[in-house]
mmCIF file of C-alpha atoms in Angstrom:
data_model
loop_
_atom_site.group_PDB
_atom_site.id
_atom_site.type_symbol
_atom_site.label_atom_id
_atom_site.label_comp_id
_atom_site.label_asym_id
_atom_site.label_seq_id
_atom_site.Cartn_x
_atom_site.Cartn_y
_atom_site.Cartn_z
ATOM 1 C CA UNK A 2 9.245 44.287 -9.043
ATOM 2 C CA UNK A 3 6.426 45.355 -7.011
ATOM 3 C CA UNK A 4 8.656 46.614 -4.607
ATOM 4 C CA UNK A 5 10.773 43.736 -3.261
ATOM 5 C CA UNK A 6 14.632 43.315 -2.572
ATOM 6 C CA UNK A 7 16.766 41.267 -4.919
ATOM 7 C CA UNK A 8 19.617 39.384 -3.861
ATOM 8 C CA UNK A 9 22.173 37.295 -5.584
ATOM 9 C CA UNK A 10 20.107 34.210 -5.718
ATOM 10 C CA UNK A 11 16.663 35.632 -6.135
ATOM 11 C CA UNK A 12 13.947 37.957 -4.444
ATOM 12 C CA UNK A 13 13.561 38.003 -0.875
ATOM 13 C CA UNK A 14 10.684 39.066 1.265
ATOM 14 C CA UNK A 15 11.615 39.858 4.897
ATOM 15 C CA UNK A 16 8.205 42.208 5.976
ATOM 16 C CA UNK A 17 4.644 41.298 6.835
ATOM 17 C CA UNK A 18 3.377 44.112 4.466
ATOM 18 C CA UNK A 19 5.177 43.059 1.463
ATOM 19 C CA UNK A 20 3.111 39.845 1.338
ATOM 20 C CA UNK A 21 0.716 41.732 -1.039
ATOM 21 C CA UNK A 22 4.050 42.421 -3.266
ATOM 22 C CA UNK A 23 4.821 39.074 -2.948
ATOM 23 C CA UNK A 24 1.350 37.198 -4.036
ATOM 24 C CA UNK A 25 1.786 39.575 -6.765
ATOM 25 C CA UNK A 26 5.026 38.660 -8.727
ATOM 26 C CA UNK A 27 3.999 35.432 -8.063
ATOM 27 C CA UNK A 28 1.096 35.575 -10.013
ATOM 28 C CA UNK A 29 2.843 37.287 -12.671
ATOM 29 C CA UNK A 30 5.181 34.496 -12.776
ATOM 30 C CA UNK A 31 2.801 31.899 -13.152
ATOM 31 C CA UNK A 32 1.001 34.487 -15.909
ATOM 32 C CA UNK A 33 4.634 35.060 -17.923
ATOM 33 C CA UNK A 34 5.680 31.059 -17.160
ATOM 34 C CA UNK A 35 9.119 32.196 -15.845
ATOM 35 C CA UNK A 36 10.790 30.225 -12.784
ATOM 36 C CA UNK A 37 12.424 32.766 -10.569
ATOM 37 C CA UNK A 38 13.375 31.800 -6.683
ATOM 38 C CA UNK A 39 11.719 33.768 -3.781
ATOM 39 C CA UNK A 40 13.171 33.751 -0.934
ATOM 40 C CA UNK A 41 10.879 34.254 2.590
ATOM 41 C CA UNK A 42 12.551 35.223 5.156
ATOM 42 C CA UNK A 43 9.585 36.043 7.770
ATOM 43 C CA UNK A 44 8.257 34.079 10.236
ATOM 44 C CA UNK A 45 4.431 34.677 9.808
ATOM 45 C CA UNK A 46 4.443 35.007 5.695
ATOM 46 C CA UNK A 47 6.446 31.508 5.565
ATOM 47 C CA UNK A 48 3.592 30.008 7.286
ATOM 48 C CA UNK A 49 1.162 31.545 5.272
ATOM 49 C CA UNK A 50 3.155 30.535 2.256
ATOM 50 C CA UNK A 51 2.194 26.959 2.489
ATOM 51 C CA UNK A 52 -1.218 27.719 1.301
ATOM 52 C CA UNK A 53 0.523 27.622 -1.834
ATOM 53 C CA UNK A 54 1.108 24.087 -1.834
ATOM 54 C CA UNK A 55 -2.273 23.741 -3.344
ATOM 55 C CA UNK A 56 -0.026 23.858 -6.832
ATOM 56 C CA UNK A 57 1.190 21.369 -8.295
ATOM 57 C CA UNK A 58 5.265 20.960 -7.902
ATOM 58 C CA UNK A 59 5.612 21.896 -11.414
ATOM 59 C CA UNK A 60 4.086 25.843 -11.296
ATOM 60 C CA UNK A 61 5.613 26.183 -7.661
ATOM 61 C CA UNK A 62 8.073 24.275 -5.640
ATOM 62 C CA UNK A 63 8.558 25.178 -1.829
ATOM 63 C CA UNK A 64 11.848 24.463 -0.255
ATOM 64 C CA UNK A 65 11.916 24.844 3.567
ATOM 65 C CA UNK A 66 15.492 26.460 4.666
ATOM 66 C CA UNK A 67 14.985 26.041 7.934
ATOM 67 C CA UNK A 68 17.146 22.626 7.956
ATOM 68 C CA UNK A 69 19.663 23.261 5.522
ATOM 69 C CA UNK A 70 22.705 23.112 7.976
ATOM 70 C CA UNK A 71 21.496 19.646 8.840
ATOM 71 C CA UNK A 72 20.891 18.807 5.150
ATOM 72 C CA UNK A 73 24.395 19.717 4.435
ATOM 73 C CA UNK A 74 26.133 18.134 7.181
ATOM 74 C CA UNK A 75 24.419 14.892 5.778
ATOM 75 C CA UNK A 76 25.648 15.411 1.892
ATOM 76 C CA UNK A 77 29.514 16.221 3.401
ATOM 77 C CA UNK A 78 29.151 13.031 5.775
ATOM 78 C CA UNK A 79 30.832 15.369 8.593
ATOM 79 C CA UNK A 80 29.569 16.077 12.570
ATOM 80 C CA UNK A 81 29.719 19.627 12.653
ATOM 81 C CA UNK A 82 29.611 22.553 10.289
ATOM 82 C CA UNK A 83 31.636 26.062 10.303
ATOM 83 C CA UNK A 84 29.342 28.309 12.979
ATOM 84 C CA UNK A 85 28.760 31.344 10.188
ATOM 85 C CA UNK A 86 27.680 28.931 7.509
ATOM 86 C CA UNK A 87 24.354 29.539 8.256
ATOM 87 C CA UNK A 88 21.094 27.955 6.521
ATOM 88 C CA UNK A 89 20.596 31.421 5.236
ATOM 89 C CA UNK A 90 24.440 31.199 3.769
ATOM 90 C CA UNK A 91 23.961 27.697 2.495
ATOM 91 C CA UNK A 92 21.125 28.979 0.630
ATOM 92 C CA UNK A 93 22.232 32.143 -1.045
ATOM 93 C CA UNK A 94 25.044 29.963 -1.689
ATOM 94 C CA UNK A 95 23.331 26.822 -3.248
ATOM 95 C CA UNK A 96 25.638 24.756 -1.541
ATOM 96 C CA UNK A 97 23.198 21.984 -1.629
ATOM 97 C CA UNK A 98 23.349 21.355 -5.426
ATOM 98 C CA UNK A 99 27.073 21.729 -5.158
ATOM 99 C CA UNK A 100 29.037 18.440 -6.065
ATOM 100 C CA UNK A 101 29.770 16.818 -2.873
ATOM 101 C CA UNK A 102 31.790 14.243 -4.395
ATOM 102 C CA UNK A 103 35.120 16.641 -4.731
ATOM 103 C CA UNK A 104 34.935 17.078 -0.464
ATOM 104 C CA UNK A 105 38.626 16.285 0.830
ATOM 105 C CA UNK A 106 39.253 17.609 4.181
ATOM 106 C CA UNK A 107 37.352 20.682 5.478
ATOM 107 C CA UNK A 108 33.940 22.374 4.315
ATOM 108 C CA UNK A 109 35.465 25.956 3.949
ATOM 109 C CA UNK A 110 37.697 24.499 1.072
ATOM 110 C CA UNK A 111 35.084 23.002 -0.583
ATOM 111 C CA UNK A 112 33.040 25.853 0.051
ATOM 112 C CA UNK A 113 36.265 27.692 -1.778
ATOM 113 C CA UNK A 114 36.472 24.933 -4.319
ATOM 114 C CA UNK A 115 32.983 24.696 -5.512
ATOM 115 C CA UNK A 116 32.136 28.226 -5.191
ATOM 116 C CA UNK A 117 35.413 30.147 -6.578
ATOM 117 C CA UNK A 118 37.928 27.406 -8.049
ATOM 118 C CA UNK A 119 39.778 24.917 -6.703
ATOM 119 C CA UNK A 120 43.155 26.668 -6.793
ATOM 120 C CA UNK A 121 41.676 28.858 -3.392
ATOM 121 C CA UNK A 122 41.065 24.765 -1.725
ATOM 122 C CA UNK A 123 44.458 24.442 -1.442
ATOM 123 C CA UNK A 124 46.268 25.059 2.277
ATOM 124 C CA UNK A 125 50.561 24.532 1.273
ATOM 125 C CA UNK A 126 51.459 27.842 -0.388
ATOM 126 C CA UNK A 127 54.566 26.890 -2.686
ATOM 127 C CA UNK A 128 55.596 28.183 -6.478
ATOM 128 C CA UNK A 129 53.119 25.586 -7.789
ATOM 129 C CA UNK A 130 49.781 27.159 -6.005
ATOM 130 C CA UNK A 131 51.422 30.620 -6.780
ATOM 131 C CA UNK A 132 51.580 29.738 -10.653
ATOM 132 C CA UNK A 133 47.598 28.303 -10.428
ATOM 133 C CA UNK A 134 46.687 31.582 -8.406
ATOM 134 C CA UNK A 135 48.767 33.899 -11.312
ATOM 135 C CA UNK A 136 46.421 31.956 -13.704
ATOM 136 C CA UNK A 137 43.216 31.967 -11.653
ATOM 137 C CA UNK A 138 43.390 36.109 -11.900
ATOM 138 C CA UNK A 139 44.263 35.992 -15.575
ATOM 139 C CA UNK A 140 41.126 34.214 -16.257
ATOM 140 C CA UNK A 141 38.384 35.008 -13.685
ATOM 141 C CA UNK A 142 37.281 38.289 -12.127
ATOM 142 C CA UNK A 143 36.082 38.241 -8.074
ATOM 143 C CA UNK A 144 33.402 40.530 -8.577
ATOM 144 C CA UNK A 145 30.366 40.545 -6.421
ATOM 145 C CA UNK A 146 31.444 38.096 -4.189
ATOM 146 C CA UNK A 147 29.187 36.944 -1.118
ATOM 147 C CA UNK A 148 30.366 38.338 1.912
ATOM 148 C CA UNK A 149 30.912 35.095 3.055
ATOM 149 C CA UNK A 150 33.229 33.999 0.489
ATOM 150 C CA UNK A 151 35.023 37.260 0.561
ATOM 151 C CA UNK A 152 35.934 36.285 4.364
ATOM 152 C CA UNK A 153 36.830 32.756 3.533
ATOM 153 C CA UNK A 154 39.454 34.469 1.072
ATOM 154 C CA UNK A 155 40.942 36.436 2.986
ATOM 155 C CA UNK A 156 41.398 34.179 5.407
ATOM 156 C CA UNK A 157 43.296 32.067 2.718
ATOM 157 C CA UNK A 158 45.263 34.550 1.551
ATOM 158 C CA UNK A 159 46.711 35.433 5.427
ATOM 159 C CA UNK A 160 47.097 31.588 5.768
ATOM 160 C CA UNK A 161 49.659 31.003 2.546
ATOM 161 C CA UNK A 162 51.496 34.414 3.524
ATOM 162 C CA UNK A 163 52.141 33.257 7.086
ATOM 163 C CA UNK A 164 52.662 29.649 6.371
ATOM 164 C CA UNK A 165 55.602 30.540 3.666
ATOM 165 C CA UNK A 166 58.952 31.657 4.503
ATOM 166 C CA UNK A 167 61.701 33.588 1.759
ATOM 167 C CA UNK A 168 60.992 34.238 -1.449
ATOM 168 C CA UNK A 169 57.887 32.463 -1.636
ATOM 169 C CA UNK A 170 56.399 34.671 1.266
ATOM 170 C CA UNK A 171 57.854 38.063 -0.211
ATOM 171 C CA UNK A 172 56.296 36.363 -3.603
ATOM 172 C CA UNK A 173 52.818 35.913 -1.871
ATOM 173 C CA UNK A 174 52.908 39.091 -0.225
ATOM 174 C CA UNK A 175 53.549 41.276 -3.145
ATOM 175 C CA UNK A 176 51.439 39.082 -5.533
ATOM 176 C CA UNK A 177 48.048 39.707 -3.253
ATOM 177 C CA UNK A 178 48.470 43.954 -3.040
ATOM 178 C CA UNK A 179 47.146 43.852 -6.461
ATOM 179 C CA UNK A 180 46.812 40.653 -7.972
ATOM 180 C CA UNK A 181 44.873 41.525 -10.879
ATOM 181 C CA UNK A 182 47.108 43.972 -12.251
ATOM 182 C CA UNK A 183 50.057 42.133 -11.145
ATOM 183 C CA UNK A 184 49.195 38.554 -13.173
ATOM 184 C CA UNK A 185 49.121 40.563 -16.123
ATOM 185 C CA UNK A 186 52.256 41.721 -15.441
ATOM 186 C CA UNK A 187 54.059 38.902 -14.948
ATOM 187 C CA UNK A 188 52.030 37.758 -18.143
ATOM 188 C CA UNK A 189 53.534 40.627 -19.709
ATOM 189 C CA UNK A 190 57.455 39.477 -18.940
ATOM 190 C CA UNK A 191 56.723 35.622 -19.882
ATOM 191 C CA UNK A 192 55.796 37.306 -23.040
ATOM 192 C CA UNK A 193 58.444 39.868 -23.992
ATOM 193 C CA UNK A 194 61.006 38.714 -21.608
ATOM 194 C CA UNK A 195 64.066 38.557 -24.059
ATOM 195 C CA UNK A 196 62.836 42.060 -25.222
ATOM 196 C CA UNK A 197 65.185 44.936 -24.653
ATOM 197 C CA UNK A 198 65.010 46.689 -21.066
ATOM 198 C CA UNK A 199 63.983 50.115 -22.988
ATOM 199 C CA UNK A 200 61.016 48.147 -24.748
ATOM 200 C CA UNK A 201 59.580 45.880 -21.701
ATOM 201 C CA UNK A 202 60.051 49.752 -19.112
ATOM 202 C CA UNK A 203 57.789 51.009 -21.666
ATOM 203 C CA UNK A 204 55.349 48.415 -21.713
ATOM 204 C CA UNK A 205 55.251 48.033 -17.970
ATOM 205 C CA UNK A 206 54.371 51.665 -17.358
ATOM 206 C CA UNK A 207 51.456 50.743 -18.753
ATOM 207 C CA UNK A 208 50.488 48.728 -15.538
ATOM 208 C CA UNK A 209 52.052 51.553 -12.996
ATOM 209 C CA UNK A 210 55.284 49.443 -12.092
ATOM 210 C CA UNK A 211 58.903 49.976 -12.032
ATOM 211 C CA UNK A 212 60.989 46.920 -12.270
ATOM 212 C CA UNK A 213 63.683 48.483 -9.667
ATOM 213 C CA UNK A 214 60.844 49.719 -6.950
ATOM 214 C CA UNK A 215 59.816 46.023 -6.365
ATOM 215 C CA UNK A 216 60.210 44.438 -2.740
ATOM 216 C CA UNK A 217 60.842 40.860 -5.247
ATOM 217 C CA UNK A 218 62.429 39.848 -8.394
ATOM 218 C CA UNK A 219 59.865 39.500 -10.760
ATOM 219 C CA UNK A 220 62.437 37.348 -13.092
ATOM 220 C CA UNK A 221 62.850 35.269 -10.165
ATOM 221 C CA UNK A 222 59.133 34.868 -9.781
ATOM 222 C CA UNK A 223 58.929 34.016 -13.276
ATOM 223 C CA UNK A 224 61.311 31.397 -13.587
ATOM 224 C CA UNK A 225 59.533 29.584 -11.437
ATOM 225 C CA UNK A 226 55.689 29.846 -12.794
ATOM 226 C CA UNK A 227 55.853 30.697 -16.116
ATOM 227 C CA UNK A 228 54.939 29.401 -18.795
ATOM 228 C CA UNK A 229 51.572 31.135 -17.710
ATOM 229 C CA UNK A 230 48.016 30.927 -19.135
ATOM 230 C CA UNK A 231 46.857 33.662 -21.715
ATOM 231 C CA UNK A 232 45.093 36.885 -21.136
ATOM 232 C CA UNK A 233 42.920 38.463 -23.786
ATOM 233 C CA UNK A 234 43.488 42.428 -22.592
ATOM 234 C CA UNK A 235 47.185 41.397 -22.399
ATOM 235 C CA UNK A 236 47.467 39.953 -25.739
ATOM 236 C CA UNK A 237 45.861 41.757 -27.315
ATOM 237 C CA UNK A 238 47.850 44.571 -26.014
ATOM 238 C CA UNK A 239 50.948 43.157 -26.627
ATOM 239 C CA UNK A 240 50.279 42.542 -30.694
ATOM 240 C CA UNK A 241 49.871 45.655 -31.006
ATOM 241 C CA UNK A 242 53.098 47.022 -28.888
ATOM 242 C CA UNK A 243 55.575 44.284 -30.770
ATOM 243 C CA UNK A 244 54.324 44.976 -33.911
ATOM 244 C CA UNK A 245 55.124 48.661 -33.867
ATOM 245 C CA UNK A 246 57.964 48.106 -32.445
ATOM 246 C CA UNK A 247 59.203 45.231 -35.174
ATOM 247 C CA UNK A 248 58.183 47.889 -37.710
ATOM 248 C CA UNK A 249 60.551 50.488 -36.154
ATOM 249 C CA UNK A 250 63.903 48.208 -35.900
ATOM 250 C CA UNK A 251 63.595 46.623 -39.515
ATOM 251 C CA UNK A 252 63.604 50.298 -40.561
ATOM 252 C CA UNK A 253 66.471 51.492 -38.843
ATOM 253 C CA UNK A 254 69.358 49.730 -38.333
ATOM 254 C CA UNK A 255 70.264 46.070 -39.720
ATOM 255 C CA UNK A 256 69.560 42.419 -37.628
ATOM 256 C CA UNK A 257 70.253 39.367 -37.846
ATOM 257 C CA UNK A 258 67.698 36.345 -38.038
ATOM 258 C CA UNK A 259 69.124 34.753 -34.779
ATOM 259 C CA UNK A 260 68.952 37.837 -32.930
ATOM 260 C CA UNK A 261 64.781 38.493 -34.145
ATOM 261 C CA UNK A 262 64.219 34.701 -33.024
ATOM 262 C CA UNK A 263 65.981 35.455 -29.667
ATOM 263 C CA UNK A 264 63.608 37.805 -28.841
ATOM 264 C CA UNK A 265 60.394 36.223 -30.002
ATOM 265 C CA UNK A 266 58.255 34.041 -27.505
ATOM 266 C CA UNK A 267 56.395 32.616 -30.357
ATOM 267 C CA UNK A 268 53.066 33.474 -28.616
ATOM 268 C CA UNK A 269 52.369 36.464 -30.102
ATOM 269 C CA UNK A 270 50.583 36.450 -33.540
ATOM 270 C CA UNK A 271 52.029 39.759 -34.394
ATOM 271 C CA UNK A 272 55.625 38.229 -34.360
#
């Protein structure tokens, strides 16, 4: 509105000449009674901004950023803060009305673990942390991330591949090229595992992969994380695949009870 930029946490006002823009929303804000953050980041308006004061806390609250790495460092209890967590950071970030209580060992996992989830905290890559990161990516999407964050990631991700040796490294390495598309494919073989090979090629073609291009064992990888969490897309998905194929082999040829329970996770409803 009325010409200003809007960022993840609110509107921000970085000009001299967008002052008039800003006195503006602000009195449609107090017109419409809608909270909404504004975020000055301009020398001179900031200090004109305190004329605003005059309201009471209620209709308009001021926060002063300026002293928000010092703020922080006070909430943590630690001496020194990461050099590009910057007040500007901690305040896109709202790391101030984070819960300080969960703060272990460094402020770029918490950062991680309040921000993202508390599966990216973690610094010992092993089969356990692979399993939580499978389920992290079968659940939550890391869209729109801050820039920051985005960094801290990938700095994660680099630490658990080099810190990992074997089959766990080859594991992390493949899971991260696509680990979207790759959680619901190991979703997929949890699933329909005891399925035919014919059944589970077709159903994997769906996500772009063949089973005997891989750098890894996927079985191998699921031994060792599954069972896994559920996935709506996948599931969904899935229902419909088994039941057309159940349809197709009680037509045909005859089989026994033992060998239909074989095949059946039992998490399917369409089983």
């Amino acid at each position: 509105p009325h010409n200003l930029k809007q960022y993840d946490n609110g509107w921000v006002v970085t000009k001299v000449n967008e002052y008039p823009s800003f006195c503006l929303r602000i009195r449609d804000l107090i017109h419409l009674k809608k909270d909404e953050t504004m975020i000055v980041k301009n020398k001179m308006i900031s200090k004109w901004v305190e004329d605003l004061r005059r309201y009471p806390k209620e209709i308009i609250a001021l926060e002063d950023y300026s002293n928000l790495r010092k703020r922080l460092m006070e909430k943590l209890c630690v001496n020194i803060l990461p050099d590009r967590l910057s007040n500007e950071v901690i305040a896109e970030l709202g790391l101030l009305e984070k819960d300080s209580s969960i703060f272990k060992d460094t402020v770029e996992n918490w950062v991680l673990e309040t921000c993202v989830n508390p599966c990216w905290g973690a610094d010992s890559p092993g089969w356990c942390h692979l399993k939580s990161m499978v389920n992290f990516h079968l659940k939550e999407e890391l869209a729109n991330l801050h820039p920051y964050l985005s960094d801290l990631l990938k700095k994660k991700k680099a630490l658990w591949i080099n810190s990992s040796v074997g089959k766990v490294q080859d594991s992390y390495k493949w899971f991260f090229q696509d680990p979207v598309n790759n959680s619901k494919m190991l979703l997929v073989l949890d699933l329909i595992g005891a399925y035919p090979k014919d059944f589970k090629d077709e159903i994997l073609f769906r996500y772009n992969i063949k089973l005997t291009s891989l750098i890894v064992n996927l079985e191998d990888i699921l031994e060792r994380v599954a069972p896994l969490d559920s996935n709506k897309e996948v599931v969904e998905y899935l229902n419909d695949q088994v039941m057309i194929y159940w349809k197709k082999i009680l037509k045909g040829k005859a089989i026994s009870l033992s060998d239909i329970i074989s095949q059946m996770s039992g998490r399917l409803e369409r089983e």
